[in-house]
Amino acid sequence: MEMRSIAMKLAVLLASFVPLGLIADKHGAKNEDAFGFTNGTVKMKYNNEPYFYNVLKRNYTAAVGQPAYLHCIVKNLGDREVSWIRKRDLHILSVGVHTYSSDARFAAIHADGSEEWTLRVANVQQRDSGAYECQVSTEPKISLSFTLNVVVSKAEILTGSEVLVRAGSDINLTCKVTHAVDPPSFIYWYRGDNMISYALRGGISVETEQLTKTSRLLIARATTKDSGNYTCAPSNSDTASILVHVVNGERPEAMQSDARKAKKDKKTTSGPDRPCPVPDNI
């Protein structure tokens, strides 16, 4: 009777693993505390074999010129090695903490005792876009694919590349940073080569909103001395410039229409490769 009781208890214990497996197949990483994932295959953690952890974060975006970090977490690594592979050419970028690339922008980051193996790409370029693979030297090997998307972050002044303002009116310029992964830490404004300073004259204000990645420059009661090339320079993207003409007399709207017509006529007679000068009455 005692042997039969033990056998029944073992049967109940083994049967209890069946629903766990079904739950893992259905919900995936929601049960990652109980399961590891390798190439889509579920492995129980108690088998003491390496497996990838936190597999949901595998798509990363970085702006050109900024660093990118791909994070691979491996549990139960033991004496195996973790490698990073660039999939487009199957180039081995790193094995362990050793880098095997002539491109110094690539580096493997790992702290002693940590289960995280990070591939860092400094000064990211558009050619770095694509798939990368984190591999573990088991037999057979296991691997997990990551995708790096590289975008070009740039500034844009919403009023275009040129604007005419009547003397006595306000110069109101808005700059927006697009395709930036993180908000810029600052956005500076320049007129020519000089940074715009509140000390230059009164009536100047700059409002920068990091959340919306925009900056607004307001110059009240503009004079002809405020004419010039204005540049918006964010900390983490390309700059944008606009040519501001402060004029007396005619309405700026009418002068702008005349300027566009003159430019169009000049372009027709001068050819596409010749610069279009600003009309004489501006």
mmCIF file of N, CA, C and O in Angstrom, residues 205-274:
data_model
loop_
_atom_site.group_PDB
_atom_site.id
_atom_site.type_symbol
_atom_site.label_atom_id
_atom_site.label_comp_id
_atom_site.label_asym_id
_atom_site.label_seq_id
_atom_site.Cartn_x
_atom_site.Cartn_y
_atom_site.Cartn_z
ATOM 1 N N SER A 205 13.359 86.327 -26.762
ATOM 2 C CA SER A 205 13.008 85.215 -25.876
ATOM 3 C C SER A 205 13.108 83.904 -26.637
ATOM 4 O O SER A 205 12.845 83.846 -27.842
ATOM 5 N N VAL A 206 13.524 82.856 -25.930
ATOM 6 C CA VAL A 206 13.620 81.501 -26.487
ATOM 7 C C VAL A 206 12.882 80.557 -25.554
ATOM 8 O O VAL A 206 13.156 80.525 -24.355
ATOM 9 N N GLU A 207 11.940 79.806 -26.097
ATOM 10 C CA GLU A 207 11.198 78.807 -25.331
ATOM 11 C C GLU A 207 11.444 77.433 -25.940
ATOM 12 O O GLU A 207 11.138 77.218 -27.110
ATOM 13 N N THR A 208 12.013 76.526 -25.156
ATOM 14 C CA THR A 208 12.324 75.181 -25.637
ATOM 15 C C THR A 208 11.515 74.159 -24.847
ATOM 16 O O THR A 208 11.504 74.199 -23.614
ATOM 17 N N GLU A 209 10.833 73.271 -25.563
ATOM 18 C CA GLU A 209 10.054 72.200 -24.952
ATOM 19 C C GLU A 209 10.695 70.869 -25.311
ATOM 20 O O GLU A 209 10.641 70.449 -26.474
ATOM 21 N N GLN A 210 11.318 70.235 -24.328
ATOM 22 C CA GLN A 210 12.007 68.983 -24.600
ATOM 23 C C GLN A 210 11.042 67.873 -24.985
ATOM 24 O O GLN A 210 11.367 67.033 -25.831
ATOM 25 N N LEU A 211 9.866 67.854 -24.366
ATOM 26 C CA LEU A 211 8.919 66.777 -24.635
ATOM 27 C C LEU A 211 8.506 66.746 -26.099
ATOM 28 O O LEU A 211 8.448 65.681 -26.725
ATOM 29 N N THR A 212 8.232 67.926 -26.669
ATOM 30 C CA THR A 212 7.818 67.999 -28.074
ATOM 31 C C THR A 212 8.999 68.235 -29.010
ATOM 32 O O THR A 212 8.820 68.312 -30.222
ATOM 33 N N LYS A 213 10.201 68.400 -28.438
ATOM 34 C CA LYS A 213 11.432 68.597 -29.211
ATOM 35 C C LYS A 213 11.336 69.825 -30.112
ATOM 36 O O LYS A 213 11.719 69.802 -31.278
ATOM 37 N N THR A 214 10.818 70.903 -29.566
ATOM 38 C CA THR A 214 10.673 72.136 -30.325
ATOM 39 C C THR A 214 11.284 73.308 -29.562
ATOM 40 O O THR A 214 11.407 73.278 -28.333
ATOM 41 N N SER A 215 11.659 74.340 -30.317
ATOM 42 C CA SER A 215 12.173 75.570 -29.729
ATOM 43 C C SER A 215 11.620 76.748 -30.520
ATOM 44 O O SER A 215 11.554 76.706 -31.760
ATOM 45 N N ARG A 216 11.226 77.787 -29.803
ATOM 46 C CA ARG A 216 10.640 78.964 -30.443
ATOM 47 C C ARG A 216 11.485 80.185 -30.132
ATOM 48 O O ARG A 216 11.765 80.473 -28.965
ATOM 49 N N LEU A 217 11.893 80.883 -31.178
ATOM 50 C CA LEU A 217 12.655 82.129 -31.046
ATOM 51 C C LEU A 217 11.739 83.292 -31.376
ATOM 52 O O LEU A 217 11.119 83.331 -32.445
ATOM 53 N N LEU A 218 11.654 84.253 -30.444
ATOM 54 C CA LEU A 218 10.841 85.447 -30.661
ATOM 55 C C LEU A 218 11.713 86.684 -30.507
ATOM 56 O O LEU A 218 12.373 86.857 -29.479
ATOM 57 N N ILE A 219 11.726 87.519 -31.549
ATOM 58 C CA ILE A 219 12.434 88.793 -31.508
ATOM 59 C C ILE A 219 11.391 89.871 -31.739
ATOM 60 O O ILE A 219 10.831 89.999 -32.832
ATOM 61 N N ALA A 220 11.105 90.628 -30.695
ATOM 62 C CA ALA A 220 10.035 91.624 -30.760
ATOM 63 C C ALA A 220 10.518 92.902 -31.444
ATOM 64 O O ALA A 220 11.687 93.283 -31.358
ATOM 65 N N ARG A 221 9.585 93.544 -32.151
ATOM 66 C CA ARG A 221 9.829 94.850 -32.794
ATOM 67 C C ARG A 221 11.120 94.830 -33.617
ATOM 68 O O ARG A 221 12.073 95.560 -33.354
ATOM 69 N N ALA A 222 11.133 93.973 -34.606
ATOM 70 C CA ALA A 222 12.327 93.780 -35.425
ATOM 71 C C ALA A 222 12.687 95.038 -36.207
ATOM 72 O O ALA A 222 11.824 95.817 -36.617
ATOM 73 N N THR A 223 14.002 95.247 -36.383
ATOM 74 C CA THR A 223 14.510 96.316 -37.234
ATOM 75 C C THR A 223 15.325 95.685 -38.358
ATOM 76 O O THR A 223 15.592 94.485 -38.348
ATOM 77 N N THR A 224 15.722 96.506 -39.299
ATOM 78 C CA THR A 224 16.506 95.978 -40.421
ATOM 79 C C THR A 224 17.829 95.371 -39.957
ATOM 80 O O THR A 224 18.403 94.517 -40.620
ATOM 81 N N LYS A 225 18.316 95.803 -38.776
ATOM 82 C CA LYS A 225 19.552 95.231 -38.239
ATOM 83 C C LYS A 225 19.382 93.770 -37.815
ATOM 84 O O LYS A 225 20.373 93.053 -37.635
ATOM 85 N N ASP A 226 18.125 93.327 -37.654
ATOM 86 C CA ASP A 226 17.862 91.944 -37.262
ATOM 87 C C ASP A 226 17.842 90.993 -38.456
ATOM 88 O O ASP A 226 17.667 89.776 -38.285
ATOM 89 N N SER A 227 17.999 91.534 -39.658
ATOM 90 C CA SER A 227 18.055 90.663 -40.836
ATOM 91 C C SER A 227 19.293 89.762 -40.765
ATOM 92 O O SER A 227 20.308 90.125 -40.163
ATOM 93 N N GLY A 228 19.194 88.597 -41.361
ATOM 94 C CA GLY A 228 20.354 87.698 -41.391
ATOM 95 C C GLY A 228 19.956 86.249 -41.496
ATOM 96 O O GLY A 228 18.781 85.901 -41.659
ATOM 97 N N ASN A 229 20.965 85.405 -41.425
ATOM 98 C CA ASN A 229 20.762 83.961 -41.505
ATOM 99 C C ASN A 229 20.655 83.402 -40.089
ATOM 100 O O ASN A 229 21.598 83.479 -39.300
ATOM 101 N N TYR A 230 19.508 82.828 -39.753
ATOM 102 C CA TYR A 230 19.261 82.277 -38.424
ATOM 103 C C TYR A 230 19.356 80.748 -38.481
ATOM 104 O O TYR A 230 18.822 80.117 -39.406
ATOM 105 N N THR A 231 20.034 80.177 -37.487
ATOM 106 C CA THR A 231 20.258 78.737 -37.453
ATOM 107 C C THR A 231 19.773 78.155 -36.133
ATOM 108 O O THR A 231 20.050 78.693 -35.067
ATOM 109 N N CYS A 232 19.056 77.050 -36.245
ATOM 110 C CA CYS A 232 18.607 76.278 -35.081
ATOM 111 C C CYS A 232 19.557 75.086 -34.949
ATOM 112 O O CYS A 232 19.726 74.299 -35.889
ATOM 113 N N ALA A 233 20.194 74.954 -33.785
ATOM 114 C CA ALA A 233 21.236 73.935 -33.589
ATOM 115 C C ALA A 233 20.931 73.074 -32.362
ATOM 116 O O ALA A 233 21.331 73.413 -31.246
ATOM 117 N N PRO A 234 20.229 71.935 -32.547
ATOM 118 C CA PRO A 234 19.984 71.017 -31.422
ATOM 119 C C PRO A 234 21.245 70.244 -31.054
ATOM 120 O O PRO A 234 22.178 70.113 -31.855
ATOM 121 N N SER A 235 21.258 69.714 -29.844
ATOM 122 C CA SER A 235 22.433 68.987 -29.365
ATOM 123 C C SER A 235 22.616 67.646 -30.053
ATOM 124 O O SER A 235 23.731 67.139 -30.130
ATOM 125 N N ASN A 236 21.529 67.051 -30.582
ATOM 126 C CA ASN A 236 21.604 65.676 -31.063
ATOM 127 C C ASN A 236 21.127 65.489 -32.499
ATOM 128 O O ASN A 236 20.669 64.407 -32.869
ATOM 129 N N SER A 237 21.226 66.537 -33.327
ATOM 130 C CA SER A 237 20.786 66.370 -34.708
ATOM 131 C C SER A 237 21.440 67.413 -35.603
ATOM 132 O O SER A 237 22.124 68.324 -35.131
ATOM 133 N N ASP A 238 21.189 67.281 -36.908
ATOM 134 C CA ASP A 238 21.673 68.267 -37.860
ATOM 135 C C ASP A 238 20.958 69.600 -37.640
ATOM 136 O O ASP A 238 19.847 69.657 -37.100
ATOM 137 N N THR A 239 21.599 70.676 -38.077
ATOM 138 C CA THR A 239 21.034 72.010 -37.898
ATOM 139 C C THR A 239 20.084 72.364 -39.041
ATOM 140 O O THR A 239 20.020 71.674 -40.066
ATOM 141 N N ALA A 240 19.347 73.465 -38.859
ATOM 142 C CA ALA A 240 18.490 74.012 -39.910
ATOM 143 C C ALA A 240 18.644 75.524 -39.900
ATOM 144 O O ALA A 240 18.837 76.133 -38.841
ATOM 145 N N SER A 241 18.579 76.135 -41.089
ATOM 146 C CA SER A 241 18.781 77.587 -41.198
ATOM 147 C C SER A 241 17.658 78.237 -41.990
ATOM 148 O O SER A 241 16.990 77.594 -42.809
ATOM 149 N N ILE A 242 17.482 79.514 -41.742
ATOM 150 C CA ILE A 242 16.484 80.303 -42.461
ATOM 151 C C ILE A 242 17.022 81.717 -42.662
ATOM 152 O O ILE A 242 17.697 82.260 -41.779
ATOM 153 N N LEU A 243 16.749 82.291 -43.818
ATOM 154 C CA LEU A 243 17.186 83.652 -44.125
ATOM 155 C C LEU A 243 16.034 84.605 -43.811
ATOM 156 O O LEU A 243 14.934 84.470 -44.364
ATOM 157 N N VAL A 244 16.277 85.549 -42.913
ATOM 158 C CA VAL A 244 15.249 86.490 -42.482
ATOM 159 C C VAL A 244 15.555 87.872 -43.053
ATOM 160 O O VAL A 244 16.671 88.393 -42.860
ATOM 161 N N HIS A 245 14.601 88.456 -43.757
ATOM 162 C CA HIS A 245 14.719 89.824 -44.280
ATOM 163 C C HIS A 245 13.738 90.706 -43.514
ATOM 164 O O HIS A 245 12.530 90.451 -43.528
ATOM 165 N N VAL A 246 14.245 91.726 -42.847
ATOM 166 C CA VAL A 246 13.390 92.719 -42.196
ATOM 167 C C VAL A 246 13.365 93.946 -43.092
ATOM 168 O O VAL A 246 14.426 94.529 -43.380
ATOM 169 N N VAL A 247 12.182 94.323 -43.564
ATOM 170 C CA VAL A 247 12.082 95.357 -44.601
ATOM 171 C C VAL A 247 11.189 96.492 -44.136
ATOM 172 O O VAL A 247 10.310 96.316 -43.290
ATOM 173 N N ASN A 248 11.417 97.673 -44.707
ATOM 174 C CA ASN A 248 10.576 98.839 -44.452
ATOM 175 C C ASN A 248 9.603 99.022 -45.604
ATOM 176 O O ASN A 248 9.828 98.540 -46.720
ATOM 177 N N GLY A 249 8.531 99.739 -45.361
ATOM 178 C CA GLY A 249 7.650 100.154 -46.455
ATOM 179 C C GLY A 249 6.610 99.119 -46.826
ATOM 180 O O GLY A 249 5.608 98.944 -46.148
ATOM 181 N N GLU A 250 6.870 98.408 -47.934
ATOM 182 C CA GLU A 250 5.857 97.522 -48.491
ATOM 183 C C GLU A 250 5.480 96.402 -47.523
ATOM 184 O O GLU A 250 6.231 96.038 -46.642
ATOM 185 N N ARG A 251 4.298 95.860 -47.786
ATOM 186 C CA ARG A 251 3.862 94.728 -46.984
ATOM 187 C C ARG A 251 4.746 93.521 -47.283
ATOM 188 O O ARG A 251 5.014 93.227 -48.452
ATOM 189 N N PRO A 252 5.208 92.797 -46.294
ATOM 190 C CA PRO A 252 6.061 91.640 -46.528
ATOM 191 C C PRO A 252 5.417 90.597 -47.422
ATOM 192 O O PRO A 252 6.088 89.963 -48.237
ATOM 193 N N GLU A 253 4.063 90.455 -47.331
ATOM 194 C CA GLU A 253 3.415 89.444 -48.155
ATOM 195 C C GLU A 253 3.569 89.768 -49.641
ATOM 196 O O GLU A 253 3.852 88.901 -50.471
ATOM 197 N N ALA A 254 3.405 91.049 -49.978
ATOM 198 C CA ALA A 254 3.532 91.443 -51.374
ATOM 199 C C ALA A 254 4.964 91.315 -51.843
ATOM 200 O O ALA A 254 5.240 90.861 -52.958
ATOM 201 N N MET A 255 5.922 91.714 -50.992
ATOM 202 C CA MET A 255 7.322 91.630 -51.371
ATOM 203 C C MET A 255 7.757 90.182 -51.530
ATOM 204 O O MET A 255 8.551 89.847 -52.402
ATOM 205 N N GLN A 256 7.224 89.295 -50.670
ATOM 206 C CA GLN A 256 7.588 87.896 -50.769
ATOM 207 C C GLN A 256 7.087 87.311 -52.086
ATOM 208 O O GLN A 256 7.763 86.532 -52.730
ATOM 209 N N SER A 257 5.867 87.735 -52.497
ATOM 210 C CA SER A 257 5.333 87.265 -53.767
ATOM 211 C C SER A 257 6.193 87.751 -54.924
ATOM 212 O O SER A 257 6.501 87.012 -55.855
ATOM 213 N N ASP A 258 6.627 89.024 -54.861
ATOM 214 C CA ASP A 258 7.507 89.566 -55.902
ATOM 215 C C ASP A 258 8.844 88.837 -55.913
ATOM 216 O O ASP A 258 9.414 88.577 -56.978
ATOM 217 N N ALA A 259 9.363 88.523 -54.724
ATOM 218 C CA ALA A 259 10.653 87.842 -54.632
ATOM 219 C C ALA A 259 10.577 86.460 -55.266
ATOM 220 O O ALA A 259 11.472 86.044 -55.989
ATOM 221 N N ARG A 260 9.482 85.735 -54.998
ATOM 222 C CA ARG A 260 9.330 84.409 -55.582
ATOM 223 C C ARG A 260 9.236 84.474 -57.092
ATOM 224 O O ARG A 260 9.827 83.663 -57.807
ATOM 225 N N LYS A 261 8.480 85.487 -57.602
ATOM 226 C CA LYS A 261 8.345 85.637 -59.045
ATOM 227 C C LYS A 261 9.684 85.975 -59.673
ATOM 228 O O LYS A 261 10.070 85.428 -60.716
ATOM 229 N N ALA A 262 10.455 86.873 -59.038
ATOM 230 C CA ALA A 262 11.765 87.250 -59.567
ATOM 231 C C ALA A 262 12.708 86.059 -59.578
ATOM 232 O O ALA A 262 13.471 85.850 -60.517
ATOM 233 N N LYS A 263 12.653 85.256 -58.532
ATOM 234 C CA LYS A 263 13.515 84.078 -58.472
ATOM 235 C C LYS A 263 13.169 83.091 -59.570
ATOM 236 O O LYS A 263 14.034 82.479 -60.196
ATOM 237 N N LYS A 264 11.865 82.908 -59.795
ATOM 238 C CA LYS A 264 11.431 81.978 -60.831
ATOM 239 C C LYS A 264 11.902 82.434 -62.199
ATOM 240 O O LYS A 264 12.396 81.651 -63.008
ATOM 241 N N ASP A 265 11.729 83.758 -62.493
ATOM 242 C CA ASP A 265 12.179 84.297 -63.777
ATOM 243 C C ASP A 265 13.684 84.169 -63.918
ATOM 244 O O ASP A 265 14.205 83.818 -64.979
ATOM 245 N N LYS A 266 14.429 84.427 -62.840
ATOM 246 C CA LYS A 266 15.888 84.367 -62.874
ATOM 247 C C LYS A 266 16.357 82.942 -63.108
ATOM 248 O O LYS A 266 17.306 82.683 -63.845
ATOM 249 N N LYS A 267 15.674 81.992 -62.482
ATOM 250 C CA LYS A 267 16.047 80.585 -62.640
ATOM 251 C C LYS A 267 15.829 80.128 -64.066
ATOM 252 O O LYS A 267 16.598 79.359 -64.629
ATOM 253 N N THR A 268 14.755 80.632 -64.713
ATOM 254 C CA THR A 268 14.459 80.248 -66.093
ATOM 255 C C THR A 268 15.535 80.734 -67.038
ATOM 256 O O THR A 268 15.948 80.041 -67.970
ATOM 257 N N THR A 269 16.049 81.960 -66.799
ATOM 258 C CA THR A 269 17.043 82.524 -67.708
ATOM 259 C C THR A 269 18.464 82.125 -67.358
ATOM 260 O O THR A 269 19.332 82.093 -68.219
ATOM 261 N N SER A 270 18.722 81.819 -66.076
ATOM 262 C CA SER A 270 20.087 81.548 -65.648
ATOM 263 C C SER A 270 20.448 80.085 -65.668
ATOM 264 O O SER A 270 21.615 79.738 -65.667
ATOM 265 N N GLY A 271 19.453 79.195 -65.662
ATOM 266 C CA GLY A 271 19.760 77.766 -65.600
ATOM 267 C C GLY A 271 19.713 77.273 -64.174
ATOM 268 O O GLY A 271 19.867 78.042 -63.232
ATOM 269 N N PRO A 272 19.530 75.958 -64.002
ATOM 270 C CA PRO A 272 19.321 75.404 -62.661
ATOM 271 C C PRO A 272 20.545 75.417 -61.775
ATOM 272 O O PRO A 272 20.421 75.337 -60.574
ATOM 273 N N ASP A 273 21.738 75.509 -62.347
ATOM 274 C CA ASP A 273 22.952 75.418 -61.538
ATOM 275 C C ASP A 273 23.429 76.753 -61.010
ATOM 276 O O ASP A 273 24.361 76.805 -60.219
ATOM 277 N N ARG A 274 22.824 77.838 -61.472
ATOM 278 C CA ARG A 274 23.261 79.152 -61.030
ATOM 279 C C ARG A 274 22.434 79.580 -59.831
ATOM 280 O O ARG A 274 21.244 79.334 -59.750
#
